[in-house]
Amino acid sequence: MAGGKTKKEKARPAGHTPYQGGISFHKSKGQHILKNPLLVDSIVQKSGIKSTDVILEIGPGTGNLTKKLLEVGKRVIAVEIDARMVLELQRRFQGTPLSSRLQVIQGDVLKTELPYFDICVANIPYQISSPLTFKLLKHQPAFRCAIIMFQREFAMRLVAQPGDKLYCRLTVNTQLLSRVSHLLKVGRNNFRPPPKVDSSVVRIEPRKPPFEVNQNEWDGFLRICFNRKNKTLGSIFRQKSVINLLEKNYKTLQALNLAPAQQGALEDINDVMDFSDEDIEMNDDGVDDGMEVEDGNAEGEVSEFKKKVLSVLMKAGFEGERSSKLKLQQFLDLLSEFNKDGIHFS
């Protein structure tokens, strides 16, 4: 006011954005609430929810999406880690006809034992995208589908096809367990507060029945194949480190003298291959990084085991192929060929 003192606004902590109801959102925790009602309606419509469905919602926030889910489904189970949001949800639906069909679980979804549900619809913190995706895909009994909002680049990795730049180990692992399709792109301005990147909504449908494959075996195999996804498989499987690991594994299994009927017990054997849990995918731009390759010993002789490994690749027609261009079924076929020759990856 003229002639008076202006009142200074109290500084807000960095990374906090006020909600109209007084709740501050924490960007560091991935709290980005959908504010566009048309977008919320579109997500619900594309979810294909039935009136008999039990819906799992992860990260409901203040309940904008929750309200729409309650209106179309039988029941909503909302998992929320933030106690403030839990109170807001309870306050929002208390005394309404919808309250009896809402169950709120406070806790970290990655550490929570999930109950039965038919469909999952979620706008999740992007930092838990990968572990949450595989937690859901391992859930039993299998659900019908999941409609999830991901950071756009992560979403495009899930739906990538052989030859795409973003095609990677994550792609193949996800598509082994499910069918994934892209539903819609979501601009950052549809959220409060807006994230730094755009998002995408994808549909994930667990495969029924799933492919029959030893998960430890599959994981060890893909880690090798995608070590340098733009190198030929012949080049990758000539690496000294790869040959040494496979041969050590081969000799261990030979010593155990496992019969074919006992192969299912492989999961109970400690892995002798020292692959870390980190994604070792790197140098995918096709640049020769001088990776260590062994063409023979000091006398120029190639080991019998290396001949065995390369023989599998040549006979199956994969020596000149690159992981970046292989389809899911081709990976399954190659793993099967290795296993037939007694070469295992776990």
CSV table of C-alpha atoms in Angstrom, one decimal:
chain,number,residue,atom,x,y,z
A,1,MET,CA,0.0,0.0,0.0
A,2,ALA,CA,1.1,3.6,-0.7
A,3,GLY,CA,2.7,5.2,2.4
A,4,GLY,CA,2.9,1.8,4.2
A,5,LYS,CA,5.3,-1.0,4.6
A,6,THR,CA,5.1,-4.0,2.3
A,7,LYS,CA,4.8,-7.3,4.0
A,8,LYS,CA,7.6,-9.7,3.1
A,9,GLU,CA,6.7,-13.2,2.1
A,10,LYS,CA,8.1,-16.0,4.1
A,11,ALA,CA,10.8,-17.8,2.1
A,12,ARG,CA,9.8,-21.3,1.2
A,13,PRO,CA,12.3,-24.2,1.3
A,14,ALA,CA,13.8,-25.0,-2.0
A,15,GLY,CA,12.2,-27.9,-3.8
A,16,HIS,CA,8.8,-27.4,-2.1
A,17,THR,CA,5.7,-26.3,-4.0
A,18,PRO,CA,2.5,-25.3,-2.1
A,19,TYR,CA,-0.7,-27.0,-2.8
A,20,GLN,CA,-3.9,-25.0,-2.6
A,21,GLY,CA,-4.9,-27.0,0.5
A,22,GLY,CA,-1.7,-26.1,2.2
A,23,ILE,CA,0.4,-29.2,1.5
A,24,SER,CA,3.9,-28.7,0.1
A,25,PHE,CA,5.0,-31.1,-2.6
A,26,HIS,CA,8.6,-32.5,-2.4
A,27,LYS,CA,10.2,-32.7,-5.8
A,28,SER,CA,13.1,-34.7,-4.3
A,29,LYS,CA,10.5,-37.4,-3.5
A,30,GLY,CA,9.0,-37.4,-7.0
A,31,GLN,CA,5.8,-35.7,-5.9
A,32,HIS,CA,4.3,-34.3,-9.0
A,33,ILE,CA,0.4,-34.2,-8.8
A,34,LEU,CA,-1.7,-34.4,-12.0
A,35,LYS,CA,-3.7,-31.2,-12.2
A,36,ASN,CA,-5.3,-31.5,-15.6
A,37,PRO,CA,-8.8,-33.1,-15.2
A,38,LEU,CA,-9.0,-33.9,-18.9
A,39,LEU,CA,-5.8,-35.9,-18.7
A,40,VAL,CA,-7.1,-37.7,-15.6
A,41,ASP,CA,-10.3,-38.6,-17.5
A,42,SER,CA,-8.2,-39.8,-20.5
A,43,ILE,CA,-6.0,-42.1,-18.4
A,44,VAL,CA,-9.1,-43.7,-16.7
A,45,GLN,CA,-10.8,-44.2,-20.0
A,46,LYS,CA,-7.7,-45.8,-21.6
A,47,SER,CA,-7.4,-48.1,-18.6
A,48,GLY,CA,-10.4,-50.2,-19.6
A,49,ILE,CA,-11.6,-50.5,-16.0
A,50,LYS,CA,-14.5,-52.8,-15.3
A,51,SER,CA,-17.1,-52.1,-12.6
A,52,THR,CA,-16.0,-55.4,-10.8
A,53,ASP,CA,-12.3,-54.4,-10.7
A,54,VAL,CA,-10.1,-54.0,-7.6
A,55,ILE,CA,-7.7,-51.2,-8.5
A,56,LEU,CA,-4.3,-50.7,-7.1
A,57,GLU,CA,-3.2,-47.1,-7.2
A,58,ILE,CA,0.4,-46.2,-6.3
A,59,GLY,CA,1.2,-42.7,-5.1
A,60,PRO,CA,-2.3,-41.3,-5.0
A,61,GLY,CA,-1.2,-37.9,-3.7
A,62,THR,CA,-4.2,-35.7,-3.0
A,63,GLY,CA,-6.7,-38.0,-4.7
A,64,ASN,CA,-7.4,-36.4,-8.1
A,65,LEU,CA,-7.0,-39.7,-9.9
A,66,THR,CA,-8.3,-41.7,-7.0
A,67,LYS,CA,-11.7,-40.0,-7.2
A,68,LYS,CA,-12.2,-41.0,-10.8
A,69,LEU,CA,-11.0,-44.6,-10.2
A,70,LEU,CA,-13.5,-45.0,-7.3
A,71,GLU,CA,-16.3,-43.8,-9.6
A,72,VAL,CA,-15.6,-46.6,-12.2
A,73,GLY,CA,-14.2,-49.5,-10.2
A,74,LYS,CA,-15.4,-51.8,-7.4
A,75,ARG,CA,-12.7,-50.8,-4.9
A,76,VAL,CA,-9.4,-48.8,-4.8
A,77,ILE,CA,-6.3,-49.8,-2.8
A,78,ALA,CA,-4.1,-46.8,-2.6
A,79,VAL,CA,-0.5,-47.1,-1.4
A,80,GLU,CA,1.0,-43.9,-0.2
A,81,ILE,CA,4.3,-43.3,1.6
A,82,ASP,CA,3.7,-39.7,2.7
A,83,ALA,CA,1.6,-39.5,5.9
A,84,ARG,CA,0.4,-36.0,5.0
A,85,MET,CA,-1.0,-37.3,1.7
A,86,VAL,CA,-2.7,-40.2,3.6
A,87,LEU,CA,-4.5,-37.7,5.9
A,88,GLU,CA,-5.5,-35.6,2.9
A,89,LEU,CA,-7.0,-38.6,1.1
A,90,GLN,CA,-8.9,-39.6,4.2
A,91,ARG,CA,-10.1,-36.1,4.7
A,92,ARG,CA,-11.2,-35.7,1.1
A,93,PHE,CA,-13.4,-38.8,1.0
A,94,GLN,CA,-14.5,-39.0,4.6
A,95,GLY,CA,-18.3,-38.9,4.8
A,96,THR,CA,-18.8,-39.5,1.1
A,97,PRO,CA,-20.4,-42.6,-0.5
A,98,LEU,CA,-16.9,-43.4,-2.0
A,99,SER,CA,-15.1,-43.8,1.4
A,100,SER,CA,-16.3,-47.3,2.0
A,101,ARG,CA,-14.6,-48.5,-1.3
A,102,LEU,CA,-11.2,-46.9,-0.5
A,103,GLN,CA,-8.5,-48.6,1.3
A,104,VAL,CA,-5.3,-46.6,2.1
A,105,ILE,CA,-2.1,-48.4,2.9
A,106,GLN,CA,0.7,-46.1,4.3
A,107,GLY,CA,4.1,-47.3,3.4
A,108,ASP,CA,6.9,-47.8,0.8
A,109,VAL,CA,5.3,-49.7,-2.1
A,110,LEU,CA,8.7,-51.4,-2.8
A,111,LYS,CA,8.6,-52.9,0.7
A,112,THR,CA,4.9,-53.5,1.0
A,113,GLU,CA,3.3,-56.9,0.4
A,114,LEU,CA,0.7,-56.1,-2.2
A,115,PRO,CA,-2.8,-57.6,-1.9
A,116,TYR,CA,-4.8,-59.0,-4.8
A,117,PHE,CA,-5.8,-56.5,-7.5
A,118,ASP,CA,-7.1,-56.7,-11.1
A,119,ILE,CA,-5.5,-53.6,-12.5
A,120,CYS,CA,-2.9,-51.1,-11.5
A,121,VAL,CA,-3.2,-47.4,-12.4
A,122,ALA,CA,-0.4,-45.2,-11.1
A,123,ASN,CA,1.4,-41.9,-11.4
A,124,ILE,CA,4.6,-43.0,-9.7
A,125,PRO,CA,7.8,-41.3,-8.4
A,126,TYR,CA,10.1,-41.7,-11.4
A,127,GLN,CA,13.1,-42.9,-9.3
A,128,ILE,CA,11.3,-46.2,-8.5
A,129,SER,CA,10.3,-46.9,-12.1
A,130,SER,CA,12.5,-50.0,-12.7
A,131,PRO,CA,12.2,-51.8,-9.3
A,132,LEU,CA,8.5,-51.1,-9.2
A,133,THR,CA,7.9,-52.4,-12.8
A,134,PHE,CA,9.6,-55.8,-11.9
A,135,LYS,CA,7.9,-56.0,-8.5
A,136,LEU,CA,4.5,-55.8,-10.3
A,137,LEU,CA,5.5,-58.3,-12.9
A,138,LYS,CA,6.5,-60.8,-10.3
A,139,HIS,CA,3.3,-60.3,-8.4
A,140,GLN,CA,1.0,-63.4,-8.0
A,141,PRO,CA,-1.7,-64.0,-9.0
A,142,ALA,CA,-1.0,-62.1,-12.1
A,143,PHE,CA,-3.1,-59.0,-12.7
A,144,ARG,CA,-4.8,-58.1,-16.0
A,145,CYS,CA,-2.8,-54.9,-16.8
A,146,ALA,CA,-1.0,-51.9,-15.4
A,147,ILE,CA,-1.5,-48.3,-16.7
A,148,ILE,CA,1.6,-46.4,-15.4
A,149,MET,CA,2.9,-42.9,-15.9
A,150,PHE,CA,6.7,-43.0,-16.4
A,151,GLN,CA,9.4,-40.5,-17.3
A,152,ARG,CA,9.2,-40.4,-21.2
A,153,GLU,CA,12.7,-41.8,-21.9
A,154,PHE,CA,12.1,-44.8,-19.5
A,155,ALA,CA,8.7,-45.4,-21.1
A,156,MET,CA,10.2,-45.4,-24.6
A,157,ARG,CA,12.8,-47.9,-23.4
A,158,LEU,CA,10.0,-50.2,-22.4
A,159,VAL,CA,8.3,-50.1,-25.8
A,160,ALA,CA,11.4,-50.0,-27.9
A,161,GLN,CA,11.9,-52.4,-30.8
A,162,PRO,CA,15.0,-54.0,-32.2
A,163,GLY,CA,17.1,-51.4,-34.0
A,164,ASP,CA,15.8,-48.5,-31.9
A,165,LYS,CA,18.4,-46.4,-30.1
A,166,LEU,CA,16.7,-47.0,-26.8
A,167,TYR,CA,16.5,-50.8,-27.2
A,168,CYS,CA,18.3,-52.3,-24.2
A,169,ARG,CA,18.4,-55.0,-21.6
A,170,LEU,CA,15.6,-53.3,-19.7
A,171,THR,CA,13.5,-53.6,-22.9
A,172,VAL,CA,14.1,-57.3,-23.4
A,173,ASN,CA,13.6,-58.2,-19.7
A,174,THR,CA,10.3,-56.3,-19.6
A,175,GLN,CA,9.0,-57.8,-22.8
A,176,LEU,CA,10.0,-61.3,-21.7
A,177,LEU,CA,7.5,-60.9,-18.9
A,178,SER,CA,4.8,-58.7,-20.5
A,179,ARG,CA,3.4,-57.0,-23.6
A,180,VAL,CA,4.0,-53.2,-23.4
A,181,SER,CA,2.3,-50.5,-25.4
A,182,HIS,CA,2.5,-46.7,-25.4
A,183,LEU,CA,-0.8,-44.9,-24.7
A,184,LEU,CA,-0.1,-41.2,-24.6
A,185,LYS,CA,2.5,-38.5,-24.2
A,186,VAL,CA,2.1,-36.2,-21.2
A,187,GLY,CA,3.7,-32.7,-21.2
A,188,ARG,CA,5.4,-31.5,-18.0
A,189,ASN,CA,2.9,-28.6,-17.5
A,190,ASN,CA,0.1,-31.1,-16.6
A,191,PHE,CA,1.7,-31.5,-13.2
A,192,ARG,CA,2.0,-29.5,-10.0
A,193,PRO,CA,4.9,-28.8,-9.6
A,194,PRO,CA,6.0,-29.4,-13.2
A,195,PRO,CA,8.9,-32.0,-13.5
A,196,LYS,CA,11.9,-31.2,-15.6
A,197,VAL,CA,11.0,-33.8,-18.3
A,198,ASP,CA,7.9,-35.0,-20.2
A,199,SER,CA,6.2,-38.2,-19.3
A,200,SER,CA,4.4,-41.0,-21.0
A,201,VAL,CA,1.6,-43.4,-20.0
A,202,VAL,CA,2.2,-47.1,-21.0
A,203,ARG,CA,0.1,-50.2,-20.7
A,204,ILE,CA,1.8,-53.4,-19.3
A,205,GLU,CA,0.1,-56.7,-19.7
A,206,PRO,CA,1.7,-59.7,-18.0
A,207,ARG,CA,2.2,-62.6,-20.4
A,208,LYS,CA,-0.2,-65.5,-19.7
A,209,PRO,CA,1.3,-68.0,-19.7
A,210,PRO,CA,4.8,-66.6,-19.2
A,211,PHE,CA,7.8,-67.9,-21.1
A,212,GLU,CA,9.5,-70.8,-19.3
A,213,VAL,CA,13.0,-69.6,-18.6
A,214,ASN,CA,15.4,-69.8,-15.7
A,215,GLN,CA,15.5,-66.2,-14.5
A,216,ASN,CA,19.0,-66.4,-13.2
A,217,GLU,CA,20.2,-68.0,-16.4
A,218,TRP,CA,18.4,-65.4,-18.5
A,219,ASP,CA,19.8,-62.5,-16.5
A,220,GLY,CA,23.4,-63.7,-16.8
A,221,PHE,CA,23.0,-64.3,-20.5
A,222,LEU,CA,21.5,-60.8,-21.2
A,223,ARG,CA,24.2,-59.1,-19.2
A,224,ILE,CA,26.8,-60.5,-21.5
A,225,CYS,CA,24.9,-59.8,-24.7
A,226,PHE,CA,24.2,-56.2,-23.8
A,227,ASN,CA,27.6,-55.5,-22.4
A,228,ARG,CA,28.3,-53.9,-25.8
A,229,LYS,CA,25.0,-54.0,-27.6
A,230,ASN,CA,26.3,-52.7,-30.9
A,231,LYS,CA,29.2,-55.1,-31.1
A,232,THR,CA,28.7,-58.4,-32.9
A,233,LEU,CA,28.0,-61.4,-30.6
A,234,GLY,CA,31.0,-63.1,-32.1
A,235,SER,CA,33.1,-60.2,-30.8
A,236,ILE,CA,31.5,-60.1,-27.4
A,237,PHE,CA,31.8,-63.9,-26.8
A,238,ARG,CA,35.5,-63.7,-27.8
A,239,GLN,CA,36.3,-61.5,-24.8
A,240,LYS,CA,38.8,-63.1,-22.5
A,241,SER,CA,36.7,-62.2,-19.4
A,242,VAL,CA,33.6,-63.7,-20.9
A,243,ILE,CA,35.3,-66.9,-21.9
A,244,ASN,CA,36.9,-67.3,-18.5
A,245,LEU,CA,33.6,-66.8,-16.7
A,246,LEU,CA,31.7,-69.2,-18.9
A,247,GLU,CA,34.4,-71.8,-18.7
A,248,LYS,CA,34.6,-71.6,-14.9
A,249,ASN,CA,30.9,-72.0,-14.8
A,250,TYR,CA,31.0,-74.9,-17.3
A,251,LYS,CA,33.6,-76.8,-15.2
A,252,THR,CA,31.7,-76.2,-12.0
A,253,LEU,CA,28.6,-77.8,-13.5
A,254,GLN,CA,30.5,-80.6,-15.0
A,255,ALA,CA,32.1,-81.4,-11.6
A,256,LEU,CA,28.6,-81.4,-10.1
A,257,ASN,CA,27.7,-83.9,-12.9
A,258,LEU,CA,24.1,-82.5,-13.1
A,259,ALA,CA,21.7,-84.7,-15.0
A,260,PRO,CA,19.2,-83.0,-17.4
A,261,ALA,CA,16.4,-83.6,-14.9
A,262,GLN,CA,18.4,-81.7,-12.3
A,263,GLN,CA,18.9,-78.5,-14.3
A,264,GLY,CA,16.0,-76.9,-12.4
A,265,ALA,CA,18.2,-77.0,-9.4
A,266,LEU,CA,20.6,-74.5,-10.9
A,267,GLU,CA,18.8,-71.6,-9.2
A,268,ASP,CA,19.9,-73.0,-5.9
A,269,ILE,CA,23.6,-73.0,-6.8
A,270,ASN,CA,25.6,-69.9,-6.0
A,271,ASP,CA,26.5,-68.1,-9.1
A,272,VAL,CA,30.1,-68.4,-10.1
A,273,MET,CA,29.8,-65.6,-12.6
A,274,ASP,CA,30.7,-62.3,-11.0
A,275,PHE,CA,28.1,-59.9,-12.7
A,276,SER,CA,27.2,-56.9,-10.6
A,277,ASP,CA,23.6,-55.8,-10.2
A,278,GLU,CA,24.4,-52.6,-12.1
A,279,ASP,CA,23.4,-52.2,-15.7
A,280,ILE,CA,26.7,-52.8,-17.5
A,281,GLU,CA,25.4,-51.5,-20.8
A,282,MET,CA,27.9,-48.9,-22.1
A,283,ASN,CA,29.6,-47.5,-25.2
A,284,ASP,CA,26.5,-48.2,-27.3
A,285,ASP,CA,27.4,-45.6,-29.8
A,286,GLY,CA,29.3,-48.1,-31.9
A,287,VAL,CA,32.7,-46.6,-31.0
A,288,ASP,CA,35.5,-49.3,-30.7
A,289,ASP,CA,36.5,-49.1,-27.1
A,290,GLY,CA,39.3,-51.5,-27.4
A,291,MET,CA,37.6,-54.2,-25.3
A,292,GLU,CA,39.8,-57.2,-24.3
A,293,VAL,CA,39.6,-60.0,-26.9
A,294,GLU,CA,41.5,-63.2,-26.8
A,295,ASP,CA,42.0,-65.0,-30.1
A,296,GLY,CA,44.4,-67.6,-28.6
A,297,ASN,CA,47.1,-68.4,-26.1
A,298,ALA,CA,50.7,-67.5,-26.2
A,299,GLU,CA,51.2,-70.1,-29.0
A,300,GLY,CA,48.3,-68.8,-30.9
A,301,GLU,CA,46.0,-71.7,-30.1
A,302,VAL,CA,42.4,-71.3,-29.3
A,303,SER,CA,41.1,-73.2,-26.3
A,304,GLU,CA,38.7,-76.0,-26.8
A,305,PHE,CA,36.1,-74.4,-24.7
A,306,LYS,CA,36.3,-71.2,-26.7
A,307,LYS,CA,35.8,-73.2,-29.9
A,308,LYS,CA,32.8,-74.7,-28.3
A,309,VAL,CA,31.3,-71.3,-27.5
A,310,LEU,CA,32.0,-69.9,-30.9
A,311,SER,CA,30.7,-73.0,-32.6
A,312,VAL,CA,27.3,-72.5,-30.9
A,313,LEU,CA,27.1,-69.0,-32.3
A,314,MET,CA,28.2,-70.0,-35.8
A,315,LYS,CA,25.9,-73.1,-36.1
A,316,ALA,CA,22.9,-71.0,-34.9
A,317,GLY,CA,23.8,-68.2,-37.2
A,318,PHE,CA,24.3,-65.5,-34.5
A,319,GLU,CA,28.1,-64.8,-34.8
A,320,GLY,CA,27.6,-61.7,-36.9
A,321,GLU,CA,24.4,-60.5,-35.2
A,322,ARG,CA,24.2,-57.6,-32.7
A,323,SER,CA,22.1,-57.5,-29.6
A,324,SER,CA,20.7,-54.1,-30.5
A,325,LYS,CA,18.9,-55.8,-33.5
A,326,LEU,CA,17.8,-59.1,-32.0
A,327,LYS,CA,14.2,-59.9,-31.3
A,328,LEU,CA,13.1,-61.5,-28.0
A,329,GLN,CA,12.5,-64.9,-29.6
A,330,GLN,CA,16.0,-64.8,-31.0
A,331,PHE,CA,17.5,-64.3,-27.6
A,332,LEU,CA,15.5,-67.2,-26.3
A,333,ASP,CA,16.6,-69.4,-29.2
A,334,LEU,CA,20.3,-68.5,-28.7
A,335,LEU,CA,20.1,-69.2,-24.9
A,336,SER,CA,18.5,-72.6,-25.7
A,337,GLU,CA,21.3,-73.4,-28.1
A,338,PHE,CA,24.0,-72.6,-25.5
A,339,ASN,CA,22.2,-74.7,-22.9
A,340,LYS,CA,22.0,-77.7,-25.3
A,341,ASP,CA,25.8,-77.7,-25.4
A,342,GLY,CA,26.1,-77.5,-21.6
A,343,ILE,CA,27.0,-73.8,-21.5
A,344,HIS,CA,25.1,-72.0,-18.8
A,345,PHE,CA,25.1,-68.5,-17.4
A,346,SER,CA,24.1,-69.1,-13.8
